[in-house]
Tab-separated table of N, CA and C in Angstrom:
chain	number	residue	atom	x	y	z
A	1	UNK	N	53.274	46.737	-5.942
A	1	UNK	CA	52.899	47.756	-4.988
A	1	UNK	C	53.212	47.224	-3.596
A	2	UNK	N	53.568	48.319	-2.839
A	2	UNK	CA	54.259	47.577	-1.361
A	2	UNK	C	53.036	47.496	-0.875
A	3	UNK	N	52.771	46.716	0.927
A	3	UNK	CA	51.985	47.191	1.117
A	3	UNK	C	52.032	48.390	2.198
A	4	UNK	N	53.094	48.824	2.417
A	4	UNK	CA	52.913	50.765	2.779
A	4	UNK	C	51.995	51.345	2.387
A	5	UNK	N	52.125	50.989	0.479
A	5	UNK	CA	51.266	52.259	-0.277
A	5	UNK	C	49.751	51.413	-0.238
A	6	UNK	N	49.689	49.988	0.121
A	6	UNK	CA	48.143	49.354	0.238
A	6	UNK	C	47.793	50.587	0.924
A	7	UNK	N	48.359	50.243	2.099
A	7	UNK	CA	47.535	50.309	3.465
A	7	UNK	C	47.273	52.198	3.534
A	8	UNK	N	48.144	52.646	2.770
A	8	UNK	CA	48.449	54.503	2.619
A	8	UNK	C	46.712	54.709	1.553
A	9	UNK	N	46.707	53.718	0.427
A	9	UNK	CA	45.346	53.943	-0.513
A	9	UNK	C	44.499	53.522	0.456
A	10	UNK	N	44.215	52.300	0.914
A	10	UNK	CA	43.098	52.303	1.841
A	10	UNK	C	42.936	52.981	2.420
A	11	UNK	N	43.801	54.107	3.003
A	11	UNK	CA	43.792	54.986	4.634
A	11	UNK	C	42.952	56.143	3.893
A	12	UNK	N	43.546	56.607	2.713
A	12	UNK	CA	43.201	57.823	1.941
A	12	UNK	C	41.334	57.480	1.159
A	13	UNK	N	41.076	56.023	0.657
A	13	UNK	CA	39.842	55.812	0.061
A	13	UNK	C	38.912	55.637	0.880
A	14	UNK	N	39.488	55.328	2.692
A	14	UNK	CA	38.296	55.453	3.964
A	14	UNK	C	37.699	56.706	4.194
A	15	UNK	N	38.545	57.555	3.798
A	15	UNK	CA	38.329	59.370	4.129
A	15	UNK	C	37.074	59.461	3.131
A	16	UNK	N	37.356	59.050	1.763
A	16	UNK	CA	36.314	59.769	1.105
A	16	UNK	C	34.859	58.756	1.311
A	17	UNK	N	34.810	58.092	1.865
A	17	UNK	CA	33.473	57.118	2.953
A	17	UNK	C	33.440	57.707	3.743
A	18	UNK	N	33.933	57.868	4.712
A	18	UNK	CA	33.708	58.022	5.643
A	18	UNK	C	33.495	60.014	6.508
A	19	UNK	N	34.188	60.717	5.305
A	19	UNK	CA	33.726	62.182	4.827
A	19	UNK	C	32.163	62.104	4.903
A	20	UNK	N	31.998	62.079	3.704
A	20	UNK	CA	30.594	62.447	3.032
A	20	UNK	C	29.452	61.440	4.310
A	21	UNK	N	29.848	60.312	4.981
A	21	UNK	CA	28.551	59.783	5.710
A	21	UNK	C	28.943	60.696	7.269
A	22	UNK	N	29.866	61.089	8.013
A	22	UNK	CA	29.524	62.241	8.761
A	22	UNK	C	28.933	63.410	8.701
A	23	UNK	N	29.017	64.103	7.462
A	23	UNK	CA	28.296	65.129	7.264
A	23	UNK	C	26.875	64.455	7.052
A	24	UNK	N	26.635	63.823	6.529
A	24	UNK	CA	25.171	63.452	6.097
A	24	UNK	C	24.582	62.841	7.680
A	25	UNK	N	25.028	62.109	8.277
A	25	UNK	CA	24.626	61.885	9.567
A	25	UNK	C	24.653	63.652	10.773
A	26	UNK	N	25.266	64.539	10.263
A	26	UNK	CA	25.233	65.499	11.029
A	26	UNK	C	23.855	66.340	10.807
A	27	UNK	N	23.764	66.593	9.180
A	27	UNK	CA	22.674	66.744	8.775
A	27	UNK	C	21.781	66.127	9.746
A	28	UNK	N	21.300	65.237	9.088
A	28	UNK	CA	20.419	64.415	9.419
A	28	UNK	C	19.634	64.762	11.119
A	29	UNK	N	21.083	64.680	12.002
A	29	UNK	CA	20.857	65.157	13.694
A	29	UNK	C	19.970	66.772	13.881
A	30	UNK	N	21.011	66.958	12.833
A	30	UNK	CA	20.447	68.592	12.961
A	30	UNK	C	19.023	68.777	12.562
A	31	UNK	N	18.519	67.976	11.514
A	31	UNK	CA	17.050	68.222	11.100
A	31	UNK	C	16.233	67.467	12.037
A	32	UNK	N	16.516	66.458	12.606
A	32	UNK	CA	15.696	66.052	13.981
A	32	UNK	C	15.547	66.327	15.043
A	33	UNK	N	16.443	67.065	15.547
A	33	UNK	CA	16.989	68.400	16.622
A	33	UNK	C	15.858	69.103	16.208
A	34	UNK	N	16.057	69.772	14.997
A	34	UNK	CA	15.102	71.458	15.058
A	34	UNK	C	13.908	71.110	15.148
A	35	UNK	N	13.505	69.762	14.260
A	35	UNK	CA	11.913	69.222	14.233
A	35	UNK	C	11.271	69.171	15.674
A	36	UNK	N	12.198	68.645	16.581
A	36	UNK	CA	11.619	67.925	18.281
A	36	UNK	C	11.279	69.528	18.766
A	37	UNK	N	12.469	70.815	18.641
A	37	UNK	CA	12.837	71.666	19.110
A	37	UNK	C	11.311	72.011	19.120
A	38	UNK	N	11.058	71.957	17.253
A	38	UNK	CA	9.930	73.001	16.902
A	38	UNK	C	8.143	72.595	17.624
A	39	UNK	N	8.161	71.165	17.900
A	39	UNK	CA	7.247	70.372	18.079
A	39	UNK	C	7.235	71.052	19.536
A	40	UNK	N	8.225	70.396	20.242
A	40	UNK	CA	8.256	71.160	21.904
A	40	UNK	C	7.620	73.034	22.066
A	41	UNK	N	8.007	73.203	21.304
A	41	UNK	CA	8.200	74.964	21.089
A	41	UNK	C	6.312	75.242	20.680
A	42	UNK	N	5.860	74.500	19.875
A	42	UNK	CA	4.601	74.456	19.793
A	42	UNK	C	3.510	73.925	20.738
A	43	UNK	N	3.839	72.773	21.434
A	43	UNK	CA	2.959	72.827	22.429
A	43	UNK	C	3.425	73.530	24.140
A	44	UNK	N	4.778	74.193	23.991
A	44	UNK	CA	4.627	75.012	25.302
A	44	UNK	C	4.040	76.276	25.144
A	45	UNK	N	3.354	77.060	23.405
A	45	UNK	CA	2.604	77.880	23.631
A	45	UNK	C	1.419	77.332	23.696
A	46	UNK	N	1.017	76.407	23.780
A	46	UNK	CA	-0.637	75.838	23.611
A	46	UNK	C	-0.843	76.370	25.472
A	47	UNK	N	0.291	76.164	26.407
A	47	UNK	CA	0.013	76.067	27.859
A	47	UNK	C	-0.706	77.634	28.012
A	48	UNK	N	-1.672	77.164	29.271
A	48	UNK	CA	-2.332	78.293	30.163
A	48	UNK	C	-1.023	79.103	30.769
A	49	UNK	N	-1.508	80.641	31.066
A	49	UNK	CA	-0.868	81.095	31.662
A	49	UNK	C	-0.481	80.783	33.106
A	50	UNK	N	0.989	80.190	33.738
A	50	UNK	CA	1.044	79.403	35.028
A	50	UNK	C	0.928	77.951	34.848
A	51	UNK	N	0.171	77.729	33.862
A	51	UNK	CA	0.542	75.978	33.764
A	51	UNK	C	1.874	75.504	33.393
A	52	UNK	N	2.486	74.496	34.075
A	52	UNK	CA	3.547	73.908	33.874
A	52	UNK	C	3.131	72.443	33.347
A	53	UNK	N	4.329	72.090	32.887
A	53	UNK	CA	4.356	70.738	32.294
A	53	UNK	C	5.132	70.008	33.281
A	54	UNK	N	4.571	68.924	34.055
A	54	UNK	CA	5.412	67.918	35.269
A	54	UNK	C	5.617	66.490	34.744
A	55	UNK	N	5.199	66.690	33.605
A	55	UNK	CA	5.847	64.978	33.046
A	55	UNK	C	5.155	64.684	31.918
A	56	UNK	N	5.658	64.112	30.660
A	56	UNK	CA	5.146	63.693	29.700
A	56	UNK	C	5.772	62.336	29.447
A	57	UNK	N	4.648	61.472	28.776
A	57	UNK	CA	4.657	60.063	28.235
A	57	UNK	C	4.370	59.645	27.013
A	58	UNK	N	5.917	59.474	26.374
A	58	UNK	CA	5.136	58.395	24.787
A	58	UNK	C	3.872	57.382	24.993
A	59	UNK	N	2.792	57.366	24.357
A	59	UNK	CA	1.619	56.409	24.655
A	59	UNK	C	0.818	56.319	23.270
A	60	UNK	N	0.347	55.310	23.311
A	60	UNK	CA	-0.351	54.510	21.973
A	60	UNK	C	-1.641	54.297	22.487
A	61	UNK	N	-2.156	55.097	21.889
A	61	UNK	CA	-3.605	54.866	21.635
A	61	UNK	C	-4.145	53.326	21.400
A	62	UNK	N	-5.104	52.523	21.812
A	62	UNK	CA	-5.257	51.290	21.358
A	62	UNK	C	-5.797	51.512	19.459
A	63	UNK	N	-6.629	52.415	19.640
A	63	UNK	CA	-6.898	52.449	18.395
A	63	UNK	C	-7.367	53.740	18.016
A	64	UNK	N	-6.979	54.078	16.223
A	64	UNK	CA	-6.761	55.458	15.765
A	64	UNK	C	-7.865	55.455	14.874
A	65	UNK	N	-8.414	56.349	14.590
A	65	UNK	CA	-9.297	56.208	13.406
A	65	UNK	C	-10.440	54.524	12.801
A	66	UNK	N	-10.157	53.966	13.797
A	66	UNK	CA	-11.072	52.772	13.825
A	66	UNK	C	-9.912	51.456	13.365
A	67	UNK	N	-8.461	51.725	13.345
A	67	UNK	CA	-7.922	50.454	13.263
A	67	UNK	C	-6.915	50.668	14.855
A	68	UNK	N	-6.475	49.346	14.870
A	68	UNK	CA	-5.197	48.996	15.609
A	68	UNK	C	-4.660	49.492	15.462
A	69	UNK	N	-3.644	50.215	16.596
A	69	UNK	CA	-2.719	50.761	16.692
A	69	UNK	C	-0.989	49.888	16.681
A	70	UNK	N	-0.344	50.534	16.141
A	70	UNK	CA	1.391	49.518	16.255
A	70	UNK	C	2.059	50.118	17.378
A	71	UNK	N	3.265	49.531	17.982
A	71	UNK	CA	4.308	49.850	18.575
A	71	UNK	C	5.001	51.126	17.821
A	72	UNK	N	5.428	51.487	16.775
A	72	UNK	CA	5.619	52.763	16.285
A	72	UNK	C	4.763	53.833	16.499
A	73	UNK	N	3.487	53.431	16.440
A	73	UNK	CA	2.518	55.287	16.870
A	73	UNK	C	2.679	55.271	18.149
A	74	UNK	N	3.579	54.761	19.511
A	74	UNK	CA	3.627	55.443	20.456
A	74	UNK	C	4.816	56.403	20.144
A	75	UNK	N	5.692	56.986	19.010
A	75	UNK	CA	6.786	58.060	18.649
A	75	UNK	C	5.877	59.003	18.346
A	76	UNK	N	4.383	58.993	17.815
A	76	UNK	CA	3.587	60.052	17.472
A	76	UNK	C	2.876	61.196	18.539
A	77	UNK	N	2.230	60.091	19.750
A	77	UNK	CA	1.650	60.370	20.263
A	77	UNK	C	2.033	60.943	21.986
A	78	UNK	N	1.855	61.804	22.311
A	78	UNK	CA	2.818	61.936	23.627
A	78	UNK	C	1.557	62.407	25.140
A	79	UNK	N	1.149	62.333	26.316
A	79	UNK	CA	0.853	62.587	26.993
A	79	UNK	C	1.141	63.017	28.142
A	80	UNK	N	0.538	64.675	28.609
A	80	UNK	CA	1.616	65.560	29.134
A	80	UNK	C	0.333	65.649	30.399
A	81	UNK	N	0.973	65.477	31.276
A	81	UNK	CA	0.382	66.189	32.729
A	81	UNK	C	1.006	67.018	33.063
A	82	UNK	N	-0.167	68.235	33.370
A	82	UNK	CA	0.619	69.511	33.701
A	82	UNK	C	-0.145	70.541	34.952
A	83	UNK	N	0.022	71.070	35.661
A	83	UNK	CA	-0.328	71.557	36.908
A	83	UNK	C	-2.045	71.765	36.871
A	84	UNK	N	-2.142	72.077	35.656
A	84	UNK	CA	-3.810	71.945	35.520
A	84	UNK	C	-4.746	71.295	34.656
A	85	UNK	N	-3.698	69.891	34.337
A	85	UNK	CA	-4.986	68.863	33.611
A	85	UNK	C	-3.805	68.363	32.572
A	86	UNK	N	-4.768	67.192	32.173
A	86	UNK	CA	-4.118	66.241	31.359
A	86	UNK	C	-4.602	66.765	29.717
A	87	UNK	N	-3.420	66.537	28.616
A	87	UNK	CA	-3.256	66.932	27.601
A	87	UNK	C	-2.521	65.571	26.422
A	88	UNK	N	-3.477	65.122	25.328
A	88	UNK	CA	-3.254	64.782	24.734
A	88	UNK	C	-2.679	64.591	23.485
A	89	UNK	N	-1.462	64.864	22.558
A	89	UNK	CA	-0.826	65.380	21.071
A	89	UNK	C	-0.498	64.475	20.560
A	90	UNK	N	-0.749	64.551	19.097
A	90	UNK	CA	-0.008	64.112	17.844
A	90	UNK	C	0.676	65.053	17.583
A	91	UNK	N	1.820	64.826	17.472
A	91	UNK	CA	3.169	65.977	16.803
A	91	UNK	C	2.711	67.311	17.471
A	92	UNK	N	1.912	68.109	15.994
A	92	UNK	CA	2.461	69.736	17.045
A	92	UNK	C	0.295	69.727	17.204
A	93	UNK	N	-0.429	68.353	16.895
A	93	UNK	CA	-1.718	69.110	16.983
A	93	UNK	C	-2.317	68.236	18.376
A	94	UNK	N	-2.752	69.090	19.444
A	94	UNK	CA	-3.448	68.658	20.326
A	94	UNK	C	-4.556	68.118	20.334
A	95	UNK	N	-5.072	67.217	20.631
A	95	UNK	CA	-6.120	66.224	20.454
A	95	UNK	C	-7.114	66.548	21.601
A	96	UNK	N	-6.676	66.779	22.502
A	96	UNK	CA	-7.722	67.532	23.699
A	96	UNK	C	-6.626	67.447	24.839
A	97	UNK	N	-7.706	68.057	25.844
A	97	UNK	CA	-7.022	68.807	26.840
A	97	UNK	C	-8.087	69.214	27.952
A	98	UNK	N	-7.711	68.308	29.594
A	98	UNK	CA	-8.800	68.112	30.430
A	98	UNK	C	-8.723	68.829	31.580
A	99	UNK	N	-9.250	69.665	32.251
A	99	UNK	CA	-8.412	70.153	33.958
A	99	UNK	C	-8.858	68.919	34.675
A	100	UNK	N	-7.978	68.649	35.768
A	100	UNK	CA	-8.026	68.061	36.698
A	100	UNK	C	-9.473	67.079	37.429
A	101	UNK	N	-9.898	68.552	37.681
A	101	UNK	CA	-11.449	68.363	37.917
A	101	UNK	C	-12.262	67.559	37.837
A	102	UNK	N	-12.171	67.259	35.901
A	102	UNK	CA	-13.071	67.033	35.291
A	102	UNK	C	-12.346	65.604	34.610
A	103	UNK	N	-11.425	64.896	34.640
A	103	UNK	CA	-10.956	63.646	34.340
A	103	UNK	C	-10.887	63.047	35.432
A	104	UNK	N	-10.166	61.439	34.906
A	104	UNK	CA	-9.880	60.619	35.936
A	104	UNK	C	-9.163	59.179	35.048
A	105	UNK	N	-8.275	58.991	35.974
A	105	UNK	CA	-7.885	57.792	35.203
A	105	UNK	C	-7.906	56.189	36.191
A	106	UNK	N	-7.851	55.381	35.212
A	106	UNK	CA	-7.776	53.993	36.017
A	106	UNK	C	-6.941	52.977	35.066
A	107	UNK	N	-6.140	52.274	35.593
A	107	UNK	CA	-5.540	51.175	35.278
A	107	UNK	C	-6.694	49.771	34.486
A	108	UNK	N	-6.345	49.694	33.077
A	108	UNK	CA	-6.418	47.432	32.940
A	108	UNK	C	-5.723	47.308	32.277
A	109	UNK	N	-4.869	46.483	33.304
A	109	UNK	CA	-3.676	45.838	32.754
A	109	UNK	C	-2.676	47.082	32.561
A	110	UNK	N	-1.990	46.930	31.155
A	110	UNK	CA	-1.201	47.793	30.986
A	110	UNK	C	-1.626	49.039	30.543
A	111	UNK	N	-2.904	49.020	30.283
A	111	UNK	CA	-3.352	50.103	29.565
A	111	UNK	C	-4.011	50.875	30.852
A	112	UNK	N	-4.200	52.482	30.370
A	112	UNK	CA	-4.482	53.535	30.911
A	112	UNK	C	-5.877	54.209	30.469
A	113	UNK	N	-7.160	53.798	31.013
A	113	UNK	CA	-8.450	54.595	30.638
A	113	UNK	C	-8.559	55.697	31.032
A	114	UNK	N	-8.717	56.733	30.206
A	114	UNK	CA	-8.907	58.498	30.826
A	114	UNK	C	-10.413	58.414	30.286
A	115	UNK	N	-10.948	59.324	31.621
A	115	UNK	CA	-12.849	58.962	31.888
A	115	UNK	C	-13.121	60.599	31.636
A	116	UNK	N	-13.926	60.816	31.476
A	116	UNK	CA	-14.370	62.462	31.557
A	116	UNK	C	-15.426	62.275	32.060
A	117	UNK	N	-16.118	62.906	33.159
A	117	UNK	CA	-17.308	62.326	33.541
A	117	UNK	C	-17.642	60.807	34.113
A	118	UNK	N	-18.326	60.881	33.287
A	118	UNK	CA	-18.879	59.145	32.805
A	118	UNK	C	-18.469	58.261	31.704
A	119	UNK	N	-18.070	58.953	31.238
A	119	UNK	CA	-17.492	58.192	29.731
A	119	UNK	C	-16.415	58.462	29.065
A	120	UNK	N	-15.515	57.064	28.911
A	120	UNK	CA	-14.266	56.571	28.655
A	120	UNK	C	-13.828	57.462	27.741
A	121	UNK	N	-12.272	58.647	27.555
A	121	UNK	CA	-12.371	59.228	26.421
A	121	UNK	C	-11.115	58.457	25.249
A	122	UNK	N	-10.558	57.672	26.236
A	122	UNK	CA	-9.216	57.153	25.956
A	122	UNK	C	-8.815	55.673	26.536
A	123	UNK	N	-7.584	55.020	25.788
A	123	UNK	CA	-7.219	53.768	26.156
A	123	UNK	C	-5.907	53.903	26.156
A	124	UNK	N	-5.347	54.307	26.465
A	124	UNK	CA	-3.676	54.578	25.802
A	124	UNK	C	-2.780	53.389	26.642
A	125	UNK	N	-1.467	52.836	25.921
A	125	UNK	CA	-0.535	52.109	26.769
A	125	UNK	C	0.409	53.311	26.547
A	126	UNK	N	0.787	53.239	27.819
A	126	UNK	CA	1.863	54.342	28.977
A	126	UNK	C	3.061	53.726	28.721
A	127	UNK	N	4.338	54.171	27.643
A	127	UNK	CA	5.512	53.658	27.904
A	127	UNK	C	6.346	54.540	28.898
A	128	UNK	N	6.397	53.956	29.887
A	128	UNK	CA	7.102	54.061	31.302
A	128	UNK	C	8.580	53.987	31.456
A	129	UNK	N	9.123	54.172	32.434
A	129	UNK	CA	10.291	53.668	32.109
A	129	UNK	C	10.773	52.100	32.919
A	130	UNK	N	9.630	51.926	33.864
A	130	UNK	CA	9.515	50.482	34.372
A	130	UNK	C	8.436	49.748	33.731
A	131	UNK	N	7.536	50.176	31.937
A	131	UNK	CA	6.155	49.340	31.827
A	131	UNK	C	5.308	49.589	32.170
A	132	UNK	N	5.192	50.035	33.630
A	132	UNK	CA	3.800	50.027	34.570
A	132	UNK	C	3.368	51.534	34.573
A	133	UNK	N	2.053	52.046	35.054
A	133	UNK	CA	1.346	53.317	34.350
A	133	UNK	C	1.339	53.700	35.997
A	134	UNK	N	2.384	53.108	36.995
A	134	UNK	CA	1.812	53.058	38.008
A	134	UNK	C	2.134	54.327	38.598
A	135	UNK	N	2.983	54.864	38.142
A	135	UNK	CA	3.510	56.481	38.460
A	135	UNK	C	2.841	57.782	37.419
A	136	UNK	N	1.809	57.198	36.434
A	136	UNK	CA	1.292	58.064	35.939
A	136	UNK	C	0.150	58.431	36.968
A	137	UNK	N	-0.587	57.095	37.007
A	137	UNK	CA	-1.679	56.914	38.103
A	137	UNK	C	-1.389	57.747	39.496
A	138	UNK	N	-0.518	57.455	39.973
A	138	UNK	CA	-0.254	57.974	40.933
A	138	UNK	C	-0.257	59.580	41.264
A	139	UNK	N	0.345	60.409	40.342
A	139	UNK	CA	0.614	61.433	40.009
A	139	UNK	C	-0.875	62.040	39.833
A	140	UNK	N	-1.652	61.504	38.654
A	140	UNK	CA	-3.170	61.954	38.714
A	140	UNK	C	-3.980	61.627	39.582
A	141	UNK	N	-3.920	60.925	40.386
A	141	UNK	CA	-4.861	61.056	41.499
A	141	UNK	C	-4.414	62.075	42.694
A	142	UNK	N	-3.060	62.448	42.864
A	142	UNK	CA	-2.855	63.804	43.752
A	142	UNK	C	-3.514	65.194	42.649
A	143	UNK	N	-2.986	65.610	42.014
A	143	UNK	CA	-3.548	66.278	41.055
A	143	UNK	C	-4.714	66.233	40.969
A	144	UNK	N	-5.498	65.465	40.399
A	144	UNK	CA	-6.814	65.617	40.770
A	144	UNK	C	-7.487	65.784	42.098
A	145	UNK	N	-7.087	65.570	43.476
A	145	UNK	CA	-7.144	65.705	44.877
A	145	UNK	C	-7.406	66.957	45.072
A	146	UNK	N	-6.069	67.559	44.697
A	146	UNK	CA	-5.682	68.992	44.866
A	146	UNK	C	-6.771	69.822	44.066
A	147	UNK	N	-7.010	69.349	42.729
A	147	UNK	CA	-7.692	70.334	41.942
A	147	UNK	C	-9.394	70.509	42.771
A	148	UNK	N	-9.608	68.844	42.839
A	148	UNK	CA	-11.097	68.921	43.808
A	148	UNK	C	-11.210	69.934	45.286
A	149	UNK	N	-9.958	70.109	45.959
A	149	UNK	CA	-10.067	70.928	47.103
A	149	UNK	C	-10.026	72.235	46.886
A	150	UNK	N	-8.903	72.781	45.644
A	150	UNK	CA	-9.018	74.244	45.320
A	150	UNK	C	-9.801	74.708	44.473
A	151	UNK	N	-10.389	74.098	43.409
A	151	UNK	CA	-11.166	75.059	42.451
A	151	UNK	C	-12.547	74.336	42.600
A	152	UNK	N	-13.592	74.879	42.931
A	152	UNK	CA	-15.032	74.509	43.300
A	152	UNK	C	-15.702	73.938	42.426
Protein backbone atom coordinates (compact mmCIF):
# COMPACT_ATOMS: atom_id res chain seq x y z
CA UNK A 1 0.00 0.00 0.00
CA UNK A 2 1.48 3.45 -0.97
CA UNK A 3 1.46 5.86 1.41
CA UNK A 4 -1.01 8.23 -0.75
CA UNK A 5 -3.65 5.64 0.00
CA UNK A 6 -2.18 5.61 4.04
CA UNK A 7 -2.58 8.98 4.41
CA UNK A 8 -6.15 9.05 1.87
CA UNK A 9 -7.55 5.98 4.76
CA UNK A 10 -6.46 7.99 7.61
CA UNK A 11 -7.98 11.28 6.07
CA UNK A 12 -11.33 9.29 5.35
CA UNK A 13 -11.27 7.13 9.12
CA UNK A 14 -10.72 10.91 10.90
CA UNK A 15 -14.17 11.93 9.34
CA UNK A 16 -15.97 9.14 10.86
CA UNK A 17 -14.33 10.45 14.62
CA UNK A 18 -14.46 13.26 14.20
CA UNK A 19 -18.35 13.38 12.51
CA UNK A 20 -20.20 11.79 15.18
CA UNK A 21 -18.06 13.89 18.25
CA UNK A 22 -19.21 17.37 16.57
CA UNK A 23 -22.60 16.59 16.48
CA UNK A 24 -22.58 15.19 19.93
CA UNK A 25 -20.65 18.24 21.25
CA UNK A 26 -23.33 20.44 19.36
CA UNK A 27 -25.94 18.60 21.09
CA UNK A 28 -24.61 18.79 24.11
CA UNK A 29 -24.18 23.11 23.66
CA UNK A 30 -27.57 23.17 22.65
CA UNK A 31 -28.98 21.38 25.81
CA UNK A 32 -26.95 23.76 28.07
CA UNK A 33 -27.97 26.81 26.11
CA UNK A 34 -31.79 26.02 26.55
CA UNK A 35 -31.22 24.83 30.31
CA UNK A 36 -29.31 28.50 31.32
CA UNK A 37 -31.99 30.09 28.78
CA UNK A 38 -34.81 28.33 30.80
CA UNK A 39 -33.27 28.99 34.36
CA UNK A 40 -32.75 32.85 33.35
CA UNK A 41 -36.34 32.90 31.86
CA UNK A 42 -37.59 31.64 35.29
CA UNK A 43 -36.22 33.91 37.58
CA UNK A 44 -36.89 37.14 35.36
CA UNK A 45 -40.61 36.21 36.00
CA UNK A 46 -40.07 35.84 39.77
CA UNK A 47 -39.11 40.01 39.33
CA UNK A 48 -41.52 42.83 40.74
CA UNK A 49 -43.13 44.86 38.38
CA UNK A 50 -40.14 47.70 37.48
CA UNK A 51 -37.55 45.73 39.22
CA UNK A 52 -34.49 45.29 37.28
CA UNK A 53 -31.68 43.02 37.69
CA UNK A 54 -28.10 45.27 37.99
CA UNK A 55 -25.78 42.44 38.62
CA UNK A 56 -25.63 38.92 39.57
CA UNK A 57 -22.90 36.71 41.36
CA UNK A 58 -21.96 32.96 41.38
CA UNK A 59 -21.60 32.51 45.38
CA UNK A 60 -21.26 29.54 47.78
CA UNK A 61 -22.94 29.40 50.61
CA UNK A 62 -20.46 28.40 53.51
CA UNK A 63 -22.78 25.82 54.40
CA UNK A 64 -25.98 23.91 52.94
CA UNK A 65 -28.15 21.86 54.84
CA UNK A 66 -25.70 21.58 57.84
CA UNK A 67 -22.50 20.41 55.82
CA UNK A 68 -19.62 22.29 54.03
CA UNK A 69 -19.98 23.65 51.12
CA UNK A 70 -17.34 22.81 47.81
CA UNK A 71 -15.99 25.05 45.14
CA UNK A 72 -18.57 23.42 42.66
CA UNK A 73 -21.92 24.65 44.55
CA UNK A 74 -20.85 28.14 43.68
CA UNK A 75 -22.33 26.85 39.65
CA UNK A 76 -25.63 26.25 41.74
CA UNK A 77 -26.07 29.10 43.55
CA UNK A 78 -26.29 32.69 42.05
CA UNK A 79 -26.92 36.18 43.80
CA UNK A 80 -28.81 38.89 42.05
CA UNK A 81 -29.09 42.58 43.14
CA UNK A 82 -31.75 44.25 41.68
CA UNK A 83 -33.27 47.86 41.93
CA UNK A 84 -35.29 46.70 44.89
CA UNK A 85 -33.41 44.20 47.07
CA UNK A 86 -31.21 41.40 47.18
CA UNK A 87 -32.29 37.86 45.90
CA UNK A 88 -30.99 34.59 46.58
CA UNK A 89 -31.35 31.07 43.90
CA UNK A 90 -30.59 27.62 43.46
CA UNK A 91 -31.23 26.91 39.76
CA UNK A 92 -34.81 28.00 38.95
CA UNK A 93 -35.92 27.94 43.03
CA UNK A 94 -35.48 31.16 44.98
CA UNK A 95 -34.33 30.83 48.40
CA UNK A 96 -35.43 34.34 49.54
CA UNK A 97 -35.62 37.66 48.58
CA UNK A 98 -34.93 41.06 50.69
CA UNK A 99 -35.84 44.94 49.73
CA UNK A 100 -33.23 47.14 50.36
CA UNK A 101 -34.59 48.51 53.45
CA UNK A 102 -34.61 45.71 55.31
CA UNK A 103 -30.95 43.97 54.64
CA UNK A 104 -27.48 44.82 54.93
CA UNK A 105 -24.32 43.42 54.17
CA UNK A 106 -20.71 43.37 55.60
CA UNK A 107 -17.47 41.96 54.61
CA UNK A 108 -14.98 38.88 56.75
CA UNK A 109 -12.51 38.26 54.85
CA UNK A 110 -13.66 36.88 51.71
CA UNK A 111 -16.88 36.08 52.70
CA UNK A 112 -20.10 38.18 52.47
CA UNK A 113 -22.67 38.28 55.68
CA UNK A 114 -26.30 39.34 54.58
CA UNK A 115 -28.04 40.61 58.08
CA UNK A 116 -31.84 41.11 58.08
CA UNK A 117 -32.45 43.11 60.95
CA UNK A 118 -30.39 41.74 63.59
CA UNK A 119 -29.65 38.49 62.52
CA UNK A 120 -27.16 36.98 60.13
CA UNK A 121 -29.27 35.32 57.22
CA UNK A 122 -26.27 34.31 55.11
CA UNK A 123 -22.41 33.69 54.62
CA UNK A 124 -21.81 33.40 51.03
CA UNK A 125 -18.16 33.70 49.17
CA UNK A 126 -18.73 36.26 46.21
CA UNK A 127 -16.91 34.94 43.07
CA UNK A 128 -15.91 38.29 41.65
CA UNK A 129 -14.13 38.89 38.92
CA UNK A 130 -11.10 40.42 41.01
CA UNK A 131 -11.96 37.80 44.40
CA UNK A 132 -12.91 40.70 46.45
CA UNK A 133 -16.86 41.29 47.40
CA UNK A 134 -15.66 44.79 47.28
CA UNK A 135 -17.95 45.92 44.41
CA UNK A 136 -20.78 43.89 45.68
CA UNK A 137 -20.46 45.84 48.98
CA UNK A 138 -20.24 48.79 47.42
CA UNK A 139 -23.18 48.62 45.21
CA UNK A 140 -25.42 47.60 48.41
CA UNK A 141 -24.69 50.17 50.47
CA UNK A 142 -25.87 52.91 47.68
CA UNK A 143 -28.93 50.84 47.19
CA UNK A 144 -29.69 50.53 50.43
CA UNK A 145 -29.02 54.56 50.94
CA UNK A 146 -31.38 55.23 48.30
CA UNK A 147 -34.00 52.74 49.46
CA UNK A 148 -33.68 54.36 53.24
CA UNK A 149 -34.36 57.98 51.70
CA UNK A 150 -37.29 56.94 49.33
CA UNK A 151 -39.48 54.39 50.82
CA UNK A 152 -40.34 55.23 54.64
Amino acid sequence: MSAAKVSLLAFELSWWIVGPVAVLAGVVGAFAGARVGWMEGVREEALEPGEVVLSAYPVRPLFEDGRATGPSDSARFELRVTTLGLQLWEGTGRLWSHPWRAVRLTAEGDFVLVHHGDREIAELLVDTFDGSPDELLLGAERLRARAQHTHP
